[in-house]
Amino acid sequence: MEGKKRETFSGSITIFLATLGSAVGLGNIWKFPYLTGENGGGAFVLSYLFCVLLVGIPIMVGEFYIGRRSRKNAVGAFSKLNAPKFFKSIGYFGTLSAFIIMFFYSAVAGWVYSYVFKALTGKFNLLRSMPMEKAVKFTSDTFAFTASGNLYPMLWQAVVFIIVSIILMAGIKNGIEKVTKILMPLLFLLIIICDIRALTLPKAPEGLNFLFHVDISKLSKSVILTALGLAFFKLSLGMGTMITYGSYFTEEEKLINTSMRVALSDTLVSLLAGIAVFPVVFQFGMEPSGGAGLLFKTIPLVFSKMPFGNILLAAFFLLASIAATTAMISMVEVPVAFISEEYKINRKLSVLITTSIMFIIGVLTVHPNSIFGAVKILNRSFFDNFDFLSSNILLPLGGLLIAIFIGYFVLKENLKDELLKGYSSEKVNMVSAYRFIIRYVTPILLLVVFLNSIGII
Ligand code: TRP
């Protein structure tokens, strides 16, 4: 690529949609509702919003800065910016995180894909005539089979990797950019239809109360750490995805504005997903803390008695699959870019190597019935350990290093120069405020939550 002009996204709208395409994924539709359920509702949601505001947005701006200033991949960027060698570890850890996240993310994506198929083939038709209790049991049995059947989940995980590989090999820009432009708004529309349906259930107020009523007594170390981890996971931060995307931004793009728009839209999608799920949970007397299966046990019930319910159900999971797929692509792209650029391996081969390793280790570890599926470390399955290790340790650690780099190693003039691009007036106060936050607020918050969680303070 040296000597050739590096490609950029075509403009502000594409930048917004591509970045939002990375952020919006299973994190919103699957993780947010079930973590809110497990962590006591409103208090968790509020901590999450704080984490997005004080940690997520500042770090996203930082990643965009590193990407656009260097116009390089997550490892190369730090050499280009003359960072101390040590900061390159952000790129290496990022590559590791991409693998660890993909081991389980691809399995969940497989569940989502399989629900599209189930809806289309009429698996949920029976629900229409079932009494409530039987319907609840039917959806939870269906989920159990989807996630822990013998070969079934592995086959769907293979389908996920085949699709991700094909798209990555074909090059993402033309395909994904165009596809997300139509499908992201559609996803939005379908979630709103789900919301309307959920909100008209008699017990909707209980669901909303759970989601929005803040009960401070529910706050604990682990609730706050989980909220922080979710903010990283949700906004694709701490592992170089946003550095890579930032490196494709145009010179006029306003980095602070973009971060805020992406973070707010992403949060809106999460809240809308929560509004679709919790009224159903309370209506059907389910446990909010039901864990990873929550989405799969509730959404089929939302649609079961509606006209065209099957089609809407298929459409909902189809769009969830697309959201998951665009997010996965942004994740897998980090190791692919790294391997192909740093080791000069052809891009298609890099994709093949990366996805094969992800698939093999993923299949062997995350399914309850596979070889290592029953192994527990620290009392947690591989699935949970991968999830915990990435969201609660690797991503926040990457974020901390990014904050330190931006706050203490980037010259104020350079930061000002880059962040003010695109503005017609000199918004010096904005840059000073940002610099204050990234120097003092973000890293200190991160450290406190972090040290707290490992029991040091
Ligand atoms: N943000 C995506 C989601 O919510 C997942 C994701 C994509 C991600 N790229 C990432 C998470 C990079 C962490 C790091 O589903």
Short mmCIF file of C-alpha atoms and ligand atoms in Angstrom, two decimals:
data_model
loop_
_atom_site.label_atom_id
_atom_site.label_comp_id
_atom_site.label_asym_id
_atom_site.label_seq_id
_atom_site.Cartn_x
_atom_site.Cartn_y
_atom_site.Cartn_z
CA MET A 1 0.00 0.00 0.00
CA GLU A 2 2.98 2.32 0.45
CA GLY A 3 2.91 5.15 -2.02
CA LYS A 4 -0.68 4.50 -3.00
CA LYS A 5 -3.25 6.87 -1.62
CA ARG A 6 -5.06 5.18 1.24
CA GLU A 7 -8.78 4.69 0.80
CA THR A 8 -11.29 6.59 2.91
CA PHE A 9 -15.01 6.21 3.47
CA SER A 10 -16.96 8.37 1.09
CA GLY A 11 -18.49 10.84 3.55
CA SER A 12 -20.09 11.62 6.84
CA ILE A 13 -23.14 9.40 6.38
CA THR A 14 -21.13 6.38 5.36
CA ILE A 15 -18.73 6.95 8.21
CA PHE A 16 -21.62 7.12 10.63
CA LEU A 17 -23.30 3.99 9.28
CA ALA A 18 -20.13 1.92 9.03
CA THR A 19 -19.08 2.83 12.56
CA LEU A 20 -22.57 2.25 13.88
CA GLY A 21 -22.57 -1.05 11.98
CA SER A 22 -19.59 -2.12 14.06
CA ALA A 23 -21.08 -0.89 17.31
CA VAL A 24 -24.58 -2.28 16.87
CA GLY A 25 -24.58 -6.02 17.17
CA LEU A 26 -25.40 -8.83 19.53
CA GLY A 27 -24.20 -6.51 22.27
CA ASN A 28 -27.39 -4.47 21.97
CA ILE A 29 -29.88 -7.13 21.14
CA TRP A 30 -28.61 -10.06 23.16
CA LYS A 31 -26.15 -8.88 25.80
CA PHE A 32 -27.69 -5.64 26.97
CA PRO A 33 -31.10 -7.11 27.90
CA TYR A 34 -29.73 -10.19 29.61
CA LEU A 35 -27.04 -8.35 31.56
CA THR A 36 -29.61 -5.79 32.65
CA GLY A 37 -31.75 -8.69 33.81
CA GLU A 38 -28.94 -10.34 35.72
CA ASN A 39 -27.68 -7.15 37.28
CA GLY A 40 -30.84 -5.78 38.74
CA GLY A 41 -32.30 -3.47 36.09
CA GLY A 42 -32.30 0.34 36.31
CA ALA A 43 -29.23 0.72 38.49
CA PHE A 44 -27.22 -1.24 35.95
CA VAL A 45 -28.63 0.80 33.06
CA LEU A 46 -27.68 4.02 34.82
CA SER A 47 -24.12 2.82 35.50
CA TYR A 48 -23.89 1.80 31.89
CA LEU A 49 -24.90 5.29 30.72
CA PHE A 50 -22.23 6.82 32.94
CA CYS A 51 -19.61 4.48 31.52
CA VAL A 52 -20.59 5.38 27.96
CA LEU A 53 -20.38 9.07 28.72
CA LEU A 54 -17.21 9.25 30.81
CA VAL A 55 -15.24 6.33 29.40
CA GLY A 56 -16.75 5.14 26.12
CA ILE A 57 -17.05 8.40 24.19
CA PRO A 58 -13.62 9.77 25.25
CA ILE A 59 -11.90 6.52 24.29
CA MET A 60 -13.71 6.36 20.99
CA VAL A 61 -12.46 9.87 20.19
CA GLY A 62 -8.97 8.70 21.18
CA GLU A 63 -9.11 5.68 18.88
CA PHE A 64 -10.36 7.82 16.00
CA TYR A 65 -7.49 10.23 16.66
CA ILE A 66 -4.90 7.44 16.53
CA GLY A 67 -6.42 6.00 13.37
CA ARG A 68 -6.84 9.15 11.35
CA ARG A 69 -3.62 10.79 12.49
CA SER A 70 -1.58 7.72 11.48
CA ARG A 71 -3.75 6.22 8.72
CA LYS A 72 -2.46 2.80 9.71
CA ASN A 73 -3.68 -0.46 11.27
CA ALA A 74 -3.87 -0.93 15.02
CA VAL A 75 -0.26 -2.08 15.41
CA GLY A 76 1.41 0.10 12.76
CA ALA A 77 -0.40 3.22 14.00
CA PHE A 78 1.70 3.49 17.13
CA SER A 79 5.03 3.38 15.32
CA LYS A 80 3.77 5.96 12.87
CA LEU A 81 2.89 8.30 15.73
CA ASN A 82 6.30 7.72 17.37
CA ALA A 83 4.71 6.19 20.43
CA PRO A 84 6.93 4.37 22.92
CA LYS A 85 7.20 0.75 21.75
CA PHE A 86 5.15 -0.43 24.65
CA PHE A 87 1.95 1.02 23.16
CA LYS A 88 2.14 -1.38 20.28
CA SER A 89 0.88 -3.94 22.76
CA ILE A 90 -2.54 -2.34 22.32
CA GLY A 91 -2.53 -3.74 18.80
CA TYR A 92 -1.27 -7.16 19.87
CA PHE A 93 -3.73 -7.44 22.73
CA GLY A 94 -6.42 -6.23 20.37
CA THR A 95 -5.68 -9.07 18.01
CA LEU A 96 -5.87 -11.51 20.89
CA SER A 97 -9.16 -10.00 22.05
CA ALA A 98 -10.63 -10.35 18.58
CA PHE A 99 -10.00 -14.09 18.72
CA ILE A 100 -11.31 -14.50 22.23
CA ILE A 101 -14.49 -12.55 21.52
CA MET A 102 -15.10 -14.38 18.27
CA PHE A 103 -14.90 -17.80 19.95
CA PHE A 104 -18.20 -17.15 21.70
CA TYR A 105 -19.70 -14.33 19.62
CA SER A 106 -19.82 -16.59 16.59
CA ALA A 107 -21.67 -19.23 18.61
CA VAL A 108 -24.35 -16.74 19.62
CA ALA A 109 -24.50 -15.48 16.04
CA GLY A 110 -25.13 -19.12 15.08
CA TRP A 111 -28.12 -19.24 17.43
CA VAL A 112 -29.48 -16.08 15.83
CA TYR A 113 -28.99 -17.42 12.30
CA SER A 114 -30.73 -20.65 13.27
CA TYR A 115 -33.75 -18.72 14.54
CA VAL A 116 -34.22 -17.18 11.12
CA PHE A 117 -34.32 -20.65 9.70
CA LYS A 118 -36.66 -21.90 12.42
CA ALA A 119 -39.07 -19.02 11.88
CA LEU A 120 -39.10 -19.51 8.12
CA THR A 121 -39.69 -23.24 8.37
CA GLY A 122 -42.62 -22.76 10.72
CA LYS A 123 -41.05 -24.13 13.88
CA PHE A 124 -42.91 -21.53 15.94
CA ASN A 125 -46.31 -21.99 14.23
CA LEU A 126 -47.42 -24.20 17.08
CA LEU A 127 -47.08 -21.32 19.52
CA ARG A 128 -50.17 -19.69 18.16
CA SER A 129 -52.53 -22.24 19.63
CA MET A 130 -50.63 -23.01 22.81
CA PRO A 131 -51.68 -21.93 26.28
CA MET A 132 -49.24 -19.57 27.90
CA GLU A 133 -47.40 -22.01 30.10
CA LYS A 134 -46.84 -24.47 27.33
CA ALA A 135 -45.63 -21.72 25.04
CA VAL A 136 -43.06 -20.59 27.57
CA LYS A 137 -41.82 -24.16 27.95
CA PHE A 138 -41.72 -24.67 24.20
CA THR A 139 -39.56 -21.59 23.61
CA SER A 140 -37.19 -22.49 26.40
CA ASP A 141 -36.81 -26.08 25.14
CA THR A 142 -36.17 -24.73 21.67
CA PHE A 143 -33.44 -22.53 23.02
CA ALA A 144 -31.87 -25.36 25.02
CA PHE A 145 -31.64 -27.46 21.89
CA THR A 146 -30.24 -24.56 19.86
CA ALA A 147 -27.47 -23.82 22.33
CA SER A 148 -26.63 -27.27 23.60
CA GLY A 149 -27.78 -29.82 21.05
CA ASN A 150 -25.09 -32.21 19.84
CA LEU A 151 -24.00 -31.07 16.43
CA TYR A 152 -26.65 -28.46 15.80
CA PRO A 153 -24.96 -25.39 17.33
CA MET A 154 -21.62 -26.27 15.73
CA LEU A 155 -23.14 -26.49 12.29
CA TRP A 156 -24.66 -23.05 12.63
CA GLN A 157 -21.38 -21.69 13.93
CA ALA A 158 -19.74 -23.07 10.79
CA VAL A 159 -22.34 -21.28 8.66
CA VAL A 160 -21.49 -18.03 10.45
CA PHE A 161 -17.80 -18.39 9.67
CA ILE A 162 -18.41 -19.27 6.07
CA ILE A 163 -20.50 -16.14 5.56
CA VAL A 164 -18.08 -13.88 7.44
CA SER A 165 -15.16 -15.28 5.42
CA ILE A 166 -16.89 -14.81 2.09
CA ILE A 167 -17.70 -11.18 2.86
CA LEU A 168 -14.21 -10.44 4.16
CA MET A 169 -12.58 -12.09 1.17
CA ALA A 170 -14.74 -10.13 -1.23
CA GLY A 171 -13.63 -6.93 0.47
CA ILE A 172 -16.05 -5.22 2.76
CA LYS A 173 -16.40 -1.70 1.53
CA ASN A 174 -18.68 -2.10 -1.43
CA GLY A 175 -20.80 -4.86 0.00
CA ILE A 176 -21.10 -3.98 3.64
CA GLU A 177 -21.35 -0.24 3.20
CA LYS A 178 -24.27 -0.60 0.85
CA VAL A 179 -25.97 -3.36 2.77
CA THR A 180 -25.81 -1.61 6.14
CA LYS A 181 -27.22 1.56 4.66
CA ILE A 182 -30.53 -0.16 3.95
CA LEU A 183 -30.59 -2.72 6.69
CA MET A 184 -29.67 -0.69 9.75
CA PRO A 185 -32.76 1.54 9.39
CA LEU A 186 -34.84 -1.60 8.83
CA LEU A 187 -33.53 -3.15 12.03
CA PHE A 188 -34.54 0.00 13.82
CA LEU A 189 -38.04 -0.21 12.40
CA LEU A 190 -38.46 -3.84 13.41
CA ILE A 191 -37.29 -3.22 16.94
CA ILE A 192 -39.89 -0.46 17.15
CA ILE A 193 -42.59 -2.87 15.99
CA CYS A 194 -41.46 -5.28 18.73
CA ASP A 195 -41.57 -2.42 21.20
CA ILE A 196 -45.09 -1.45 20.28
CA ARG A 197 -46.22 -5.02 20.64
CA ALA A 198 -44.41 -5.42 23.97
CA LEU A 199 -45.72 -2.13 25.30
CA THR A 200 -49.31 -3.15 24.67
CA LEU A 201 -48.98 -6.19 26.93
CA PRO A 202 -50.89 -5.72 30.21
CA LYS A 203 -47.75 -6.17 32.31
CA ALA A 204 -45.62 -3.74 30.27
CA PRO A 205 -45.35 -1.23 33.14
CA GLU A 206 -43.62 -3.85 35.28
CA GLY A 207 -41.09 -4.46 32.55
CA LEU A 208 -40.41 -0.76 32.10
CA ASN A 209 -40.15 -0.29 35.79
CA PHE A 210 -37.50 -2.98 35.95
CA LEU A 211 -35.55 -1.37 33.14
CA PHE A 212 -35.75 2.24 34.27
CA HIS A 213 -36.32 2.29 38.00
CA VAL A 214 -33.00 2.92 39.68
CA ASP A 215 -32.60 1.08 42.95
CA ILE A 216 -29.25 2.21 44.29
CA SER A 217 -29.05 -0.74 46.66
CA LYS A 218 -28.58 -2.97 43.62
CA LEU A 219 -25.24 -1.35 42.80
CA SER A 220 -22.18 -3.42 43.59
CA LYS A 221 -18.60 -3.84 42.42
CA SER A 222 -19.52 -6.47 39.95
CA VAL A 223 -22.50 -4.53 38.59
CA ILE A 224 -20.28 -1.54 37.84
CA LEU A 225 -17.51 -3.65 36.34
CA THR A 226 -20.03 -5.41 34.14
CA ALA A 227 -21.46 -2.07 33.00
CA LEU A 228 -17.97 -0.85 32.16
CA GLY A 229 -17.16 -4.01 30.25
CA LEU A 230 -20.41 -3.74 28.34
CA ALA A 231 -19.63 -0.14 27.36
CA PHE A 232 -16.37 -1.32 25.78
CA PHE A 233 -17.93 -4.31 24.13
CA LYS A 234 -20.88 -2.34 22.85
CA LEU A 235 -18.89 0.51 21.36
CA SER A 236 -16.23 -1.84 19.88
CA LEU A 237 -13.54 -0.18 21.97
CA GLY A 238 -10.22 -1.16 23.46
CA MET A 239 -8.95 -3.47 20.74
CA GLY A 240 -8.25 -1.40 17.68
CA THR A 241 -11.46 -1.67 15.70
CA MET A 242 -12.15 2.04 15.98
CA ILE A 243 -8.49 2.81 15.27
CA THR A 244 -8.81 0.89 12.02
CA TYR A 245 -12.10 2.57 11.15
CA GLY A 246 -10.74 5.99 12.09
CA SER A 247 -7.93 5.43 9.64
CA TYR A 248 -10.54 5.43 6.85
CA PHE A 249 -12.22 8.69 7.94
CA THR A 250 -12.08 11.77 5.75
CA GLU A 251 -10.05 14.77 6.89
CA GLU A 252 -13.19 16.86 7.42
CA GLU A 253 -14.93 14.40 9.73
CA LYS A 254 -15.50 15.88 13.19
CA LEU A 255 -14.20 13.21 15.53
CA ILE A 256 -15.94 14.33 18.71
CA ASN A 257 -19.32 14.74 17.01
CA THR A 258 -19.09 11.38 15.33
CA SER A 259 -18.28 9.61 18.59
CA MET A 260 -21.22 11.17 20.32
CA ARG A 261 -23.62 10.39 17.53
CA VAL A 262 -22.50 6.78 17.31
CA ALA A 263 -22.56 6.23 21.06
CA LEU A 264 -26.00 7.80 21.47
CA SER A 265 -27.58 5.93 18.56
CA ASP A 266 -26.07 2.71 19.77
CA THR A 267 -27.42 3.28 23.28
CA LEU A 268 -30.84 4.01 21.83
CA VAL A 269 -30.85 0.65 20.03
CA SER A 270 -29.92 -1.10 23.30
CA LEU A 271 -32.70 0.60 25.20
CA LEU A 272 -35.22 -0.22 22.48
CA ALA A 273 -34.16 -3.86 22.69
CA GLY A 274 -34.65 -3.76 26.46
CA ILE A 275 -38.12 -2.28 25.96
CA ALA A 276 -38.98 -5.15 23.63
CA VAL A 277 -37.77 -7.82 26.02
CA PHE A 278 -38.71 -6.92 29.60
CA PRO A 279 -42.48 -6.45 29.25
CA VAL A 280 -42.54 -9.98 27.81
CA VAL A 281 -40.44 -11.32 30.66
CA PHE A 282 -42.93 -10.00 33.20
CA GLN A 283 -45.99 -10.83 31.15
CA PHE A 284 -45.02 -14.48 30.96
CA GLY A 285 -43.66 -14.74 34.47
CA MET A 286 -40.10 -15.45 33.38
CA GLU A 287 -36.98 -14.70 35.38
CA PRO A 288 -35.28 -11.44 34.31
CA SER A 289 -32.01 -13.00 35.40
CA GLY A 290 -32.53 -15.95 33.07
CA GLY A 291 -29.13 -15.46 31.43
CA ALA A 292 -27.88 -15.77 27.88
CA GLY A 293 -31.08 -17.31 26.54
CA LEU A 294 -33.30 -14.37 27.45
CA LEU A 295 -33.69 -12.93 23.95
CA PHE A 296 -34.37 -16.31 22.40
CA LYS A 297 -37.03 -17.17 24.91
CA THR A 298 -38.88 -13.86 24.76
CA ILE A 299 -38.95 -12.58 21.18
CA PRO A 300 -40.76 -15.64 19.71
CA LEU A 301 -43.46 -15.06 22.32
CA VAL A 302 -43.77 -11.40 21.34
CA PHE A 303 -44.70 -12.33 17.83
CA SER A 304 -46.50 -15.59 18.43
CA LYS A 305 -50.05 -14.29 18.41
CA MET A 306 -49.64 -11.48 15.91
CA PRO A 307 -50.80 -11.50 12.32
CA PHE A 308 -47.79 -12.32 10.10
CA GLY A 309 -45.99 -13.20 13.32
CA ASN A 310 -43.75 -15.74 11.61
CA ILE A 311 -42.62 -13.35 8.95
CA LEU A 312 -41.93 -10.64 11.50
CA LEU A 313 -40.06 -13.13 13.65
CA ALA A 314 -37.92 -14.23 10.73
CA ALA A 315 -37.31 -10.62 9.80
CA PHE A 316 -36.31 -9.71 13.34
CA PHE A 317 -33.75 -12.47 13.60
CA LEU A 318 -32.55 -11.85 10.07
CA LEU A 319 -31.77 -8.27 10.92
CA ALA A 320 -30.19 -9.34 14.19
CA SER A 321 -28.02 -11.70 12.11
CA ILE A 322 -27.02 -8.85 9.89
CA ALA A 323 -26.18 -6.63 12.85
CA ALA A 324 -24.11 -9.48 14.27
CA THR A 325 -22.40 -10.05 10.93
CA THR A 326 -21.35 -6.44 10.38
CA ALA A 327 -20.04 -6.33 13.95
CA MET A 328 -18.09 -9.57 13.44
CA ILE A 329 -16.54 -8.27 10.28
CA SER A 330 -15.18 -5.22 12.09
CA MET A 331 -13.75 -7.55 14.70
CA VAL A 332 -12.16 -10.11 12.39
CA GLU A 333 -10.75 -7.29 10.27
CA VAL A 334 -8.33 -6.38 13.08
CA PRO A 335 -6.30 -9.64 12.95
CA VAL A 336 -6.76 -9.93 9.19
CA ALA A 337 -5.29 -6.47 8.58
CA PHE A 338 -2.54 -7.19 11.09
CA ILE A 339 -1.54 -10.56 9.63
CA SER A 340 -1.75 -9.50 6.02
CA GLU A 341 0.10 -6.21 6.49
CA GLU A 342 2.75 -7.10 9.06
CA TYR A 343 3.59 -10.54 7.67
CA LYS A 344 2.85 -9.70 4.05
CA ILE A 345 0.45 -12.60 3.64
CA ASN A 346 -2.18 -12.35 0.96
CA ARG A 347 -5.50 -11.09 2.25
CA LYS A 348 -7.60 -14.12 1.32
CA LEU A 349 -5.17 -16.47 3.00
CA SER A 350 -5.15 -14.24 6.08
CA VAL A 351 -8.93 -14.46 6.24
CA LEU A 352 -8.78 -18.22 5.89
CA ILE A 353 -6.15 -18.64 8.60
CA THR A 354 -7.92 -16.28 11.00
CA THR A 355 -11.42 -17.67 10.64
CA SER A 356 -10.23 -21.28 10.70
CA ILE A 357 -8.47 -20.81 14.02
CA MET A 358 -11.48 -18.96 15.40
CA PHE A 359 -13.83 -21.69 14.26
CA ILE A 360 -11.79 -24.63 15.50
CA ILE A 361 -11.03 -23.26 18.94
CA GLY A 362 -14.54 -21.83 19.18
CA VAL A 363 -16.23 -25.11 18.36
CA LEU A 364 -14.05 -27.13 20.72
CA THR A 365 -14.58 -24.89 23.71
CA VAL A 366 -17.88 -23.03 23.84
CA HIS A 367 -20.46 -25.76 23.29
CA PRO A 368 -21.55 -27.73 26.33
CA ASN A 369 -21.24 -30.99 24.40
CA SER A 370 -17.90 -30.47 22.71
CA ILE A 371 -14.55 -31.77 23.91
CA PHE A 372 -13.73 -28.96 26.32
CA GLY A 373 -17.31 -27.83 26.79
CA ALA A 374 -17.61 -29.26 30.27
CA VAL A 375 -14.26 -27.98 31.50
CA LYS A 376 -14.58 -25.31 34.14
CA ILE A 377 -11.91 -22.82 35.07
CA LEU A 378 -12.55 -20.64 38.13
CA ASN A 379 -15.95 -22.25 38.22
CA ARG A 380 -16.87 -20.84 34.83
CA SER A 381 -17.27 -22.47 31.45
CA PHE A 382 -15.00 -21.49 28.57
CA PHE A 383 -17.88 -19.50 27.11
CA ASP A 384 -18.17 -17.39 30.25
CA ASN A 385 -14.43 -17.13 30.73
CA PHE A 386 -13.88 -15.83 27.21
CA ASP A 387 -16.67 -13.34 27.72
CA PHE A 388 -15.34 -12.23 31.09
CA LEU A 389 -11.71 -12.07 30.03
CA SER A 390 -12.43 -9.95 26.96
CA SER A 391 -15.08 -7.55 28.23
CA ASN A 392 -13.94 -7.13 31.79
CA ILE A 393 -10.17 -7.35 31.45
CA LEU A 394 -8.65 -7.06 27.98
CA LEU A 395 -10.86 -4.32 26.53
CA PRO A 396 -10.74 -2.02 29.59
CA LEU A 397 -6.97 -2.56 29.78
CA GLY A 398 -6.63 -1.62 26.12
CA GLY A 399 -8.83 1.39 26.82
CA LEU A 400 -6.67 2.45 29.76
CA LEU A 401 -3.55 2.36 27.59
CA ILE A 402 -5.30 4.37 24.89
CA ALA A 403 -6.39 7.00 27.41
CA ILE A 404 -2.84 7.22 28.80
CA PHE A 405 -1.40 7.52 25.34
CA ILE A 406 -3.77 10.29 24.27
CA GLY A 407 -3.66 12.10 27.60
CA TYR A 408 0.05 11.98 28.31
CA PHE A 409 1.96 11.15 25.13
CA VAL A 410 0.17 13.14 22.45
CA LEU A 411 1.18 16.78 22.18
CA LYS A 412 -1.60 19.21 22.96
CA GLU A 413 -1.07 20.98 19.63
CA ASN A 414 -1.46 17.77 17.67
CA LEU A 415 -4.59 16.84 19.54
CA LYS A 416 -6.04 20.29 18.98
CA ASP A 417 -5.14 20.21 15.32
CA GLU A 418 -6.79 16.85 14.74
CA LEU A 419 -9.91 17.32 16.85
CA LEU A 420 -10.68 20.74 15.37
CA LYS A 421 -10.62 19.51 11.79
CA GLY A 422 -13.96 20.17 10.13
CA TYR A 423 -14.94 23.03 12.44
CA SER A 424 -15.09 26.54 11.10
CA SER A 425 -14.49 28.17 14.48
CA GLU A 426 -11.73 27.49 16.98
CA LYS A 427 -13.49 25.49 19.67
CA VAL A 428 -10.56 25.59 22.04
CA ASN A 429 -12.65 24.99 25.14
CA MET A 430 -14.02 21.80 23.71
CA VAL A 431 -10.53 20.43 23.18
CA SER A 432 -9.41 21.50 26.65
CA ALA A 433 -12.43 19.84 28.20
CA TYR A 434 -11.75 16.69 26.24
CA ARG A 435 -8.10 16.69 27.23
CA PHE A 436 -9.02 17.11 30.88
CA ILE A 437 -11.42 14.17 30.73
CA ILE A 438 -9.03 11.83 28.93
CA ARG A 439 -6.15 12.74 31.29
CA TYR A 440 -7.92 12.62 34.62
CA VAL A 441 -11.48 11.32 34.51
CA THR A 442 -11.39 8.36 32.14
CA PRO A 443 -8.15 6.66 33.24
CA ILE A 444 -8.84 7.18 36.95
CA LEU A 445 -12.33 5.78 36.65
CA LEU A 446 -10.98 2.84 34.71
CA LEU A 447 -8.28 2.18 37.25
CA VAL A 448 -10.61 2.41 40.20
CA VAL A 449 -13.18 0.04 38.73
CA PHE A 450 -10.45 -2.28 37.64
CA LEU A 451 -8.44 -2.44 40.85
CA ASN A 452 -11.67 -2.70 42.73
CA SER A 453 -12.76 -5.70 40.76
CA ILE A 454 -9.58 -7.62 41.36
CA GLY A 455 -9.83 -6.75 45.02
CA ILE A 456 -6.83 -4.44 45.36
CA ILE A 457 -8.83 -1.47 46.63
N1 TRP B 1 -19.92 -3.82 19.30
C1 TRP B 1 -20.33 -5.09 18.82
C2 TRP B 1 -21.62 -5.51 19.51
O1 TRP B 1 -22.15 -4.83 20.30
C3 TRP B 1 -19.28 -6.15 18.97
C4 TRP B 1 -17.94 -5.75 18.49
C5 TRP B 1 -17.60 -5.47 17.20
C6 TRP B 1 -16.80 -5.53 19.27
N2 TRP B 1 -16.29 -5.08 17.13
C7 TRP B 1 -15.78 -5.11 18.39
C8 TRP B 1 -16.55 -5.65 20.62
C9 TRP B 1 -14.53 -4.78 18.88
C10 TRP B 1 -15.30 -5.32 21.11
C11 TRP B 1 -14.32 -4.90 20.25
O2 TRP B 1 -22.13 -6.56 19.29
#
